[in-house]
Coordinates of C-alpha atoms in Angstrom, one line a residue:
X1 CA -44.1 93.2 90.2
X2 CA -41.1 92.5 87.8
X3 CA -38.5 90.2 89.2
X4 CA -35.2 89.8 88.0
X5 CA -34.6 86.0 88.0
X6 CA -31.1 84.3 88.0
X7 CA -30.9 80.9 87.8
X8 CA -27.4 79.2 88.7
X9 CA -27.8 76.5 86.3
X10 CA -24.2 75.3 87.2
X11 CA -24.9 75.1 90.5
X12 CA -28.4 72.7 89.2
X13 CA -26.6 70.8 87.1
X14 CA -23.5 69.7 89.7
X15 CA -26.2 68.6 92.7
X16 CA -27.7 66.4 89.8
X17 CA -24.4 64.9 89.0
X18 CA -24.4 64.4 92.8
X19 CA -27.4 62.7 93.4
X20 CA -27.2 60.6 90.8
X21 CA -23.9 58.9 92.1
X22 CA -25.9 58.3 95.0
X23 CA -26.8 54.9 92.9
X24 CA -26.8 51.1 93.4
X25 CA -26.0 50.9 89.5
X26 CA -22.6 49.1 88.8
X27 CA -21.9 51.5 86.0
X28 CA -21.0 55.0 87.2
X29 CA -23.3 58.5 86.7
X30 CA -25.3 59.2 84.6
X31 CA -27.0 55.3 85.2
X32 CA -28.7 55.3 87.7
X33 CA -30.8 52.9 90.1
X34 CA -32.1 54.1 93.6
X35 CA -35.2 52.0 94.5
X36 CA -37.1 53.6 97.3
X37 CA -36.2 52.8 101.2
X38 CA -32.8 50.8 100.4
X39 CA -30.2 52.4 101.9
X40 CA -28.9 54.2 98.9
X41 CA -32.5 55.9 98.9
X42 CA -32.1 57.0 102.8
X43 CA -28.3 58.9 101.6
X44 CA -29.8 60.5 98.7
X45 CA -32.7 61.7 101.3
X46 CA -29.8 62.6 103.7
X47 CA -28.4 64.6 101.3
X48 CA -31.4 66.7 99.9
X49 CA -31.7 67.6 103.6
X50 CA -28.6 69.1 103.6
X51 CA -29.1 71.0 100.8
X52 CA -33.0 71.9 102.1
X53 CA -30.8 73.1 105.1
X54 CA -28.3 75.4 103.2
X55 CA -31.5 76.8 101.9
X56 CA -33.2 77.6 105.5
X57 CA -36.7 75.7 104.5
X58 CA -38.4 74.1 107.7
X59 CA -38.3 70.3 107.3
X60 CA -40.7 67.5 107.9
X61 CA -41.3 63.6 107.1
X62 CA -44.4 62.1 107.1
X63 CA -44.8 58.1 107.8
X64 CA -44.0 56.8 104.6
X65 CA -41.4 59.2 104.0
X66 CA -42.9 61.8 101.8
X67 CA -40.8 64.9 102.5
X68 CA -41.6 68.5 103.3
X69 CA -39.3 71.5 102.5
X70 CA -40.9 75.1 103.6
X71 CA -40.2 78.1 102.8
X72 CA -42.2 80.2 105.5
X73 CA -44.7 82.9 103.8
X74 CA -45.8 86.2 105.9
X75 CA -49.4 84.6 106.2
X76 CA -48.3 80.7 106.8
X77 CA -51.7 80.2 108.3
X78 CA -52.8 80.2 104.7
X79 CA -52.8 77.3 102.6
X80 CA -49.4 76.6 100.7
X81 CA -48.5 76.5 97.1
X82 CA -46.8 73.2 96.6
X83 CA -43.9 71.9 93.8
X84 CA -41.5 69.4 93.6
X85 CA -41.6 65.5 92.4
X86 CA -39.7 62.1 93.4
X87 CA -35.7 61.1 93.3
X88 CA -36.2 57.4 93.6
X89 CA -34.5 55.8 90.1
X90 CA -35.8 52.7 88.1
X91 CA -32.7 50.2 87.5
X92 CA -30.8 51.5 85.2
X93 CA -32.3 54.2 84.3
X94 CA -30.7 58.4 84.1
X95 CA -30.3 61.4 86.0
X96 CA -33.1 63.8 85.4
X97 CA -36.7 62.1 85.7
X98 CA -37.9 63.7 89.1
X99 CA -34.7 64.8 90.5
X100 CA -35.0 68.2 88.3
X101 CA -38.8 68.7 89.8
X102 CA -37.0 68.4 93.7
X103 CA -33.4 70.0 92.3
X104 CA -35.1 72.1 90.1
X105 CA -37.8 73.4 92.9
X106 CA -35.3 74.0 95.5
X107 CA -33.1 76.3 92.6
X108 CA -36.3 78.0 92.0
X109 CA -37.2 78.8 95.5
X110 CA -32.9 79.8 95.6
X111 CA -33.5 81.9 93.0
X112 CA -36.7 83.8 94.7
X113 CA -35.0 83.9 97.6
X114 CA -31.6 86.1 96.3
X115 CA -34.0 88.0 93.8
X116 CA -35.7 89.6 97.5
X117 CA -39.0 88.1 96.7
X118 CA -40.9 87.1 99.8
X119 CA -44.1 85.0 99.7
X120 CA -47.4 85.9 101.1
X121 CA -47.9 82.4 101.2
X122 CA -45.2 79.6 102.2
X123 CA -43.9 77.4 99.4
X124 CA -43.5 74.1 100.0
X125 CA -41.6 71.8 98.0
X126 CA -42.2 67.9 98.5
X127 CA -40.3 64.8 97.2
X128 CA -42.8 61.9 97.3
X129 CA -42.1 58.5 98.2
X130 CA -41.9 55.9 95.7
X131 CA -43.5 57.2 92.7
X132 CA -41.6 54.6 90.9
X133 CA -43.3 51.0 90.8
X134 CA -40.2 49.4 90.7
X135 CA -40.3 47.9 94.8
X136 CA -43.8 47.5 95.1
X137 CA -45.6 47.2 91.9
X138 CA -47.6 50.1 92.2
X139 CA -46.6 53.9 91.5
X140 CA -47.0 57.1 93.3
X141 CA -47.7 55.5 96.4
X142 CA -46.4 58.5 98.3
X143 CA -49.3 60.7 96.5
X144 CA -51.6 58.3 96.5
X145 CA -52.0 57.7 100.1
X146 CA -51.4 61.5 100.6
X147 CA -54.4 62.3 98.2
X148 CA -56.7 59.7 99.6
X149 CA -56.4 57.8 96.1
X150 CA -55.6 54.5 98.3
X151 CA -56.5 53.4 101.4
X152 CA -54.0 52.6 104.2
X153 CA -55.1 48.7 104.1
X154 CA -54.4 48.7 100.6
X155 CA -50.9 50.0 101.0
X156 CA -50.3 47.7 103.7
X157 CA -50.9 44.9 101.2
X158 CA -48.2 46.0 98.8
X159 CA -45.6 43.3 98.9
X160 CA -41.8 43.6 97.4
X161 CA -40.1 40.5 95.8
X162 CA -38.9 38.7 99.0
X163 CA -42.6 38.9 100.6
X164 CA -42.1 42.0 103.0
X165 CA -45.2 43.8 103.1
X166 CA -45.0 48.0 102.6
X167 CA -45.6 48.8 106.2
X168 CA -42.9 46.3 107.4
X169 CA -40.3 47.6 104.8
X170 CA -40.9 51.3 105.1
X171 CA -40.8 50.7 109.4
X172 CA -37.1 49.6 108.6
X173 CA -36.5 52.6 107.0
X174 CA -36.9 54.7 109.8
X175 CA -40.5 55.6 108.8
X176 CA -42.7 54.7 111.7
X177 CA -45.4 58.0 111.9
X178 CA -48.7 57.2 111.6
X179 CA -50.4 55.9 108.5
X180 CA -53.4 58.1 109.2
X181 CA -51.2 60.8 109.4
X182 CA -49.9 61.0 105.6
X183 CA -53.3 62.2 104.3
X184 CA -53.4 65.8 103.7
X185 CA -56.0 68.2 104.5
X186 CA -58.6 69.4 101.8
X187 CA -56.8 73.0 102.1
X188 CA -53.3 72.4 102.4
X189 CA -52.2 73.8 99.1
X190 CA -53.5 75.9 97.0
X191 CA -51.9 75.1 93.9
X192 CA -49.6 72.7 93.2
X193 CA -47.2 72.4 90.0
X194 CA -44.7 70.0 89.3
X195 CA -41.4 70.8 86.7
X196 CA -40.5 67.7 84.7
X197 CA -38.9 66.6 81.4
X198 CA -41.2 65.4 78.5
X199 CA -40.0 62.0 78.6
X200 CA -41.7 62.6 74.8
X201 CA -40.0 64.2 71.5
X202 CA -42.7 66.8 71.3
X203 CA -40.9 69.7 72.4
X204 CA -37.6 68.8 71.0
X205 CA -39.0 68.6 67.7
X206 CA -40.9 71.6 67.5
X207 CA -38.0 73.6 69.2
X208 CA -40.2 74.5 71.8
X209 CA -38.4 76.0 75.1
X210 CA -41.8 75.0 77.8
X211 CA -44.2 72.0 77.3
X212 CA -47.5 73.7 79.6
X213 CA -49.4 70.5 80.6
X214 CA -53.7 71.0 80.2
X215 CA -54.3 66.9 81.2
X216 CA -52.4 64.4 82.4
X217 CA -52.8 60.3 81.3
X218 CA -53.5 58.0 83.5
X219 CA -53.2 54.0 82.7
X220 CA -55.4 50.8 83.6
X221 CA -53.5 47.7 84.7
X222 CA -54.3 44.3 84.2
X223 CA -52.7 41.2 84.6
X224 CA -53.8 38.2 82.1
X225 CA -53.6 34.4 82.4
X226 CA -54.1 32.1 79.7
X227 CA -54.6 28.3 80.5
X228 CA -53.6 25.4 78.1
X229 CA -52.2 22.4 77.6
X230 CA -48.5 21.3 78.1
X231 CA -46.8 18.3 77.3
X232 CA -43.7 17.6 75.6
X233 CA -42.5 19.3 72.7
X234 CA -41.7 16.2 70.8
X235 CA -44.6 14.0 71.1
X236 CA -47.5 16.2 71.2
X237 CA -48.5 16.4 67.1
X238 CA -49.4 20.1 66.2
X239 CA -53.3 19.4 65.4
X240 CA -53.7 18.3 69.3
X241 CA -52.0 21.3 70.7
X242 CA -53.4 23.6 72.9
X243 CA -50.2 26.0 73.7
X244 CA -50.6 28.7 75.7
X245 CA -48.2 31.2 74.5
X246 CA -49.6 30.8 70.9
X247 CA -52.7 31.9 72.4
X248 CA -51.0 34.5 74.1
X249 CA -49.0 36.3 71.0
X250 CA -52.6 36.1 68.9
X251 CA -53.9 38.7 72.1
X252 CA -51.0 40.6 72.2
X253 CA -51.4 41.1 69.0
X254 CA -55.5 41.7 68.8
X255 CA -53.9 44.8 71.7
X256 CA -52.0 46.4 69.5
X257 CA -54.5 46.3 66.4
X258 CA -57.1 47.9 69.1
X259 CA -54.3 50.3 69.9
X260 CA -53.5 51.6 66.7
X261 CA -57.0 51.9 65.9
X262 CA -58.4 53.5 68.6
X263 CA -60.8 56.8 68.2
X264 CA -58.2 58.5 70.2
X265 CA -54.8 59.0 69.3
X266 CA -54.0 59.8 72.6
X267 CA -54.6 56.0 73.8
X268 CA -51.1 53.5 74.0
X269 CA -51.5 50.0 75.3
X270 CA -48.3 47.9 76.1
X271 CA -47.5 44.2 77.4
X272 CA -44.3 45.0 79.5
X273 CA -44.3 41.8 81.6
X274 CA -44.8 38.1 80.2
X275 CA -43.9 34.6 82.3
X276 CA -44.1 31.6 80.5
X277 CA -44.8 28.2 82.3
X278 CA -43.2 25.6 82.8
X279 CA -40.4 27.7 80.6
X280 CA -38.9 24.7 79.3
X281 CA -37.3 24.8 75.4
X282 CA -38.7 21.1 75.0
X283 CA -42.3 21.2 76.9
X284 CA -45.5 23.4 75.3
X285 CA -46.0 26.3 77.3
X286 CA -49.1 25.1 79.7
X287 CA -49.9 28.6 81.5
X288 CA -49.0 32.1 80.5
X289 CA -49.2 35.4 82.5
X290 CA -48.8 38.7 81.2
X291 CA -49.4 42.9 82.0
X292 CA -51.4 45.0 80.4
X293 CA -51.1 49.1 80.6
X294 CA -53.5 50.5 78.5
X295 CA -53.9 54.3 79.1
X296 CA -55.5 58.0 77.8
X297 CA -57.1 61.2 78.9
X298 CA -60.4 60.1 77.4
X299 CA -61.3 57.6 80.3
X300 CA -64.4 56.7 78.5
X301 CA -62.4 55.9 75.3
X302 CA -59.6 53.6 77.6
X303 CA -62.7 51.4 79.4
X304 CA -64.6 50.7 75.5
X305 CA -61.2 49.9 74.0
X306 CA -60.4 47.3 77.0
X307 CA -63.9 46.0 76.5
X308 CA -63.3 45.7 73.0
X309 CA -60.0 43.5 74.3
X310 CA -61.9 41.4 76.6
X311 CA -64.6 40.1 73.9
X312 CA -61.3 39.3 71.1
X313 CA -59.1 37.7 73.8
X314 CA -62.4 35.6 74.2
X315 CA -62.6 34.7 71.0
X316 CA -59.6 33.8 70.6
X317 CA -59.4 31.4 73.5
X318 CA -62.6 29.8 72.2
X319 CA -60.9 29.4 68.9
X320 CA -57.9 27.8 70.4
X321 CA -59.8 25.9 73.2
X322 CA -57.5 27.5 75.9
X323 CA -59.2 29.8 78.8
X324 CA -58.5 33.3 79.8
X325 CA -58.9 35.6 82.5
X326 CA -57.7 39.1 83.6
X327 CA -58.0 41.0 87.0
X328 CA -57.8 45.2 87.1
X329 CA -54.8 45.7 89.3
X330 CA -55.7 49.6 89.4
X331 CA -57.3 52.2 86.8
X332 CA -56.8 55.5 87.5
X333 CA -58.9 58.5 85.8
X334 CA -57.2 61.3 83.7
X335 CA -56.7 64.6 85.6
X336 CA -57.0 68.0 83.8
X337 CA -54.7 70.8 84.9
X338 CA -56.2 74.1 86.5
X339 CA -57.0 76.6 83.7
X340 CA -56.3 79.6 86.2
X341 CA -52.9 77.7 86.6
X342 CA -52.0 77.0 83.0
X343 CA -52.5 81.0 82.8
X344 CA -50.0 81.7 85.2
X345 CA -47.6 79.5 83.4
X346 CA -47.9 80.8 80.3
X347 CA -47.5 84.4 81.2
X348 CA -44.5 83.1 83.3
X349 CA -43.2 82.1 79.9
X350 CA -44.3 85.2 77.8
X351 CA -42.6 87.2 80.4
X352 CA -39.3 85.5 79.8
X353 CA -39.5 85.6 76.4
X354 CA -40.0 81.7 76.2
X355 CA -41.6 80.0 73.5
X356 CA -44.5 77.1 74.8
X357 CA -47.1 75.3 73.5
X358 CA -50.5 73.4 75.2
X359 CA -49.7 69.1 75.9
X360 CA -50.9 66.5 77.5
X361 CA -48.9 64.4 80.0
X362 CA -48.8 60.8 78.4
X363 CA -47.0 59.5 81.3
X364 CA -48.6 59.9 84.7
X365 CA -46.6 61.6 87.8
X366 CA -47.4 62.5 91.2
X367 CA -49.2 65.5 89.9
X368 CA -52.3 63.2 88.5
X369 CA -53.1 62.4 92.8
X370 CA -52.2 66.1 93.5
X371 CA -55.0 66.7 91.4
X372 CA -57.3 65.7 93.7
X373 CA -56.5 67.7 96.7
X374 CA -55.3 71.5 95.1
X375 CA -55.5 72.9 91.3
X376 CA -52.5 71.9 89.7
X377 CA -50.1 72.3 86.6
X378 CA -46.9 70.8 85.1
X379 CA -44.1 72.6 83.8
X380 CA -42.4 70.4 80.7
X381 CA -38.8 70.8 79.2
X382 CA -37.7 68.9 76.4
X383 CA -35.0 65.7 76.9
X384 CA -32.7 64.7 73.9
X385 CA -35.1 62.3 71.6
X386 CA -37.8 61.8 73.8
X387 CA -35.6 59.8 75.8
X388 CA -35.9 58.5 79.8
X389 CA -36.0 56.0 81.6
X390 CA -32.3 55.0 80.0
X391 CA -28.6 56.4 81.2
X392 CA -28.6 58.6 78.2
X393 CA -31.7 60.5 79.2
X394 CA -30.5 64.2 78.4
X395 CA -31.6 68.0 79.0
X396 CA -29.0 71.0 78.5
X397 CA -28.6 73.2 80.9
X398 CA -30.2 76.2 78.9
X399 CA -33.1 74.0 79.2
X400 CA -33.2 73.0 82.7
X401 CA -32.8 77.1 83.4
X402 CA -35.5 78.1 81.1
X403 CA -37.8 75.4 82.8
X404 CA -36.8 76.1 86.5
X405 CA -36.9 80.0 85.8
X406 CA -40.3 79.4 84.1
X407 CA -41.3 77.4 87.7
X408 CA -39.9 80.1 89.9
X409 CA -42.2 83.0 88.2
X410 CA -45.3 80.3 89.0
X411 CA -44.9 80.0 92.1
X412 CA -44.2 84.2 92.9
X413 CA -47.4 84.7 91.5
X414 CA -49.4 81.6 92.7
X415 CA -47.9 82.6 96.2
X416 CA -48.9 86.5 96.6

C-alpha cells in the first residue's frame, strides 16, 4: 500500500512556537525553561490535550504523569505501536528537543489520519514525565519507572532542591494514581520509535535528510569528593599545602587524557558539576565535590576506562596526600535498536526519496528504557551546528517534514 503523505509543516512549526511560550524563561520564545510538574509544565500538558482532542485520540495519565494519546486500531486488543518523546525544557534551553517527537507524532498520526490510512493496530503516542534531570537529578524518570528500570522506592527517594521528595511533589501536581500502576505490561507495544533532532552535527554535515539510530549511549554517573587541607591563603607556605581543588584539576584532567584515549571513539566523559569548599578567595579549598558522566555503546569499554580513572585519581591523591572517594549514582547499559525496525525506517526513507545514513544515539532519551519493554528505533533530523540544549537550537521546516513524514510511514507499516 502506497500512501500519499502530506505533512502541514506550518501547522508543526506554529504549535511549537506555541508551546514553547508556555516557558518560565524571562526572555521570550525560542528560550525556553519548563521543568517538570511546575505549573508552567501542567499548561503546556493542558494544552497538548487540546490538541490530542482536536485530533480524536483517547487520553489517559498514569501516576506520575506520563501521558497517553490513542489512536484506536481495528484490532486494539493487540498490542500497540508506540512514538512520541518529552516537552519538559532545561533552563534556558530551545524549542525543539522532545517537543518535535510529541508535536511531530501527533502531525504524523494527522497526516495518516487525512491520507485515509486506518491502523490494524492502535498508535499510541506518549509524552514521558521528566526525561529531563533538571528537578530531580535523575533523567527519564517517566520511562524508567514505566520500563521497570527503577524501582518505585527509588523514585520515591528522588529529592528536588528545597527537600520535597518525588512522590510528595508529583502528588501536588495532580498525579495521585498508583505507583504500581505506571509499569507497563511486557506486551503493550510492539514497537516503539521515537523522532528527535541529532543534538550532533553528523547529519548537517554530511547533508543527510534522516539520521536512522542502530544503538543508543547510555552514561555512568558518579559523584567525586576529594578531602584536604584548608587553612588560610596567606599563612599556609606552598610546600605544606594539601589543597583540594589542585587535587581535583590534576583528575579532571587524568578524565579527559582517558577520554581522548580511549579504544572507543564513541566514549565522552565530562565534569559538569564542581562545588568548592569553604569557597572563600582567601582560605585553601579543604573539600571538593564534583560529577562525572562518562558514557558509550560499548559498556564493557565505559566500566575499564572508569577503572582505569579510579586507580589514577588514587594516585594522584597519594601523591598529594589528599583522599578520594566516588559513589555510582546510576549506570545504565547501551541499547541497540531493532534491526526489523531500522528496516522499516529505512524503506520509509527510500520511499520518499530521502537520503539517510546508520548512527548511534550519543545522548540517551526515553527510547534507551523503551528498549526494554518493545523493539524500538529512533528517527534523527539534523539541527543547525549540532546545536541544543541552547535558545538557538534550530531545524527548518523542510527538515522537521521530512523527519515527521519519514515517522508517519513507520508507524503505517509497524501498525498493519
Amino acid at each position: 500500500m502506497t500512501l500519499s503523505i502530506e505533512i502541514d509543516s506550518a501547522r508543526l512549526l506554529r504549535r511549537l512556537e506555541q508551546l514553547a511560550a508556555i516557558s518560565d524563561c524571562p526572555e521570550p520564545p525560542p528560550a525556553v525553561t519548563r521543568v517538570v510538574f511546575s505549573e508552567t509544565d501542567l499548561r503546556a500538558r493542558a494544552y497538548l490535550a487540546s490538541l490530542y482532542a482536536e485530533c480524536g485520540l483517547q487520553v489517559r495519565v498514569d501516576a506520575i504523569g506520563n501521558t497517553f494519546a490513542r489512536w484506536q486500531g481495528t484490532q486494539p486488543e493487540l498490542p500497540a505501536v508506540g512514538t512520541g518523546s518529552h516537552t519538559d525544557a532545561i533552563p534556558h534551553s530551545g524549542m525543539y528537543d522532545g517537543t518535535v517527537g510529541v508535536l511531530g507524532a501527533l502531525e504524523s498520526i494527522a497526516a495518516l489520519q487525512a491520507a485515509g490510512f486506518r491502523p490494524r493496530r492502535s498508535i499510541e503516542l506518549v509524552m514521558f514525565t521528566s526525561e529531563e534531570p533538571t528537578r530531580f537529578g535523575v533523567g527519564c524518570t517517566g520511562s524508567r519507572l514505566m520500563s521497570g528500570a527503577m524501582t518505585m522506592q527509588r523514585l520515591c527517594e528522588l529529592r528536588d532542591v528545597v527537600g520535597d521528595n518525588y512522590d510528595v511533589v508529583r502528588t501536588r501536581a495532580g498525579m495521585c494514581g498508583a505507583l504500581e500502576d505506571v509499569r507497563l505490561k511486557q506486551d503493550h507495544f510492539s514497537a516503539w520509535v521515537e523522532l528527535h533532532i541529532e543534538q550532533g552535527p553528523e547529519l548537517e554535515r554530511s547533508s543527510t535528510d534522516i539520521g536512522v539510530v542502530t544503538a543508543i549511549a547510555a552514561p555512568a554517573t558518579y559523584e567525586f569528593e576529594v578531602h584536604g587541607s584548608g587553612g588560610h591563603a596567606g599563612a599556609v607556605l606552598m610546600g605544606g599545602r594539601r589543597d583540594a581543588l589542585c587535587a581535583t584539576a590534576k583528575i579532571v584532567l587524568a578524565i579527559e587524557y582517558l577520554a581522548r584515549h580511549s579504544p572507543s571513539a564513541d566514549l565522552v566523559a565530562t565534569v559538569g558539576q564542581l562545588q568548592v569548599h569553604p569557597g572563600a578567595i582567601n582560605s585553601i579549598p579543604s573539600m571538593v565535590r564534583f560529577s562525572l558522566d562518562i558514557r558509550d555503546i560499548d559498556v564493557a569499554n565505559r566500566d575499564e576506562v572508569f577503572g582505569k580513572l579510579a586507580q589514577w585519581a588514587q594516585r594522584i591523591a597519594n601523591q598529594r596526600d589528599v583522599s578520594v572517594d566516588s559513589k555510582c549514582l546510576n549506570a545504565d547499559p547501551p541499547a541497540t535498536c531493532d534491526a526489523t525496525i531500522v528496516g522499516v525506517i529505512q524503506n520509509a526513507c527510500r520511499e520518499l526519496g530521502l537520503t539517510h545514513q546508520n548512527m548511534i544515539s550519543r545522548a540517551y532519551h526515553d527510547s534507551l528504557f523503551m528498549a526494554r519493554v518493545a523493539p524500538t528505533g529512533m528517527i534523527f533530523i539534523p539541527c543547525r551546528g549540532g546545536v541544543s540544549h541552547r535558545p538557538d537550537e534550530f531545524s527548518t521546516l523542510e527538515q522537521m517534514e521530512k523527519g515527521v513524514a519519514a515517522l508517519a510511514l513507520t508507524l503505517a507499516e509497524l501498525s498493519k
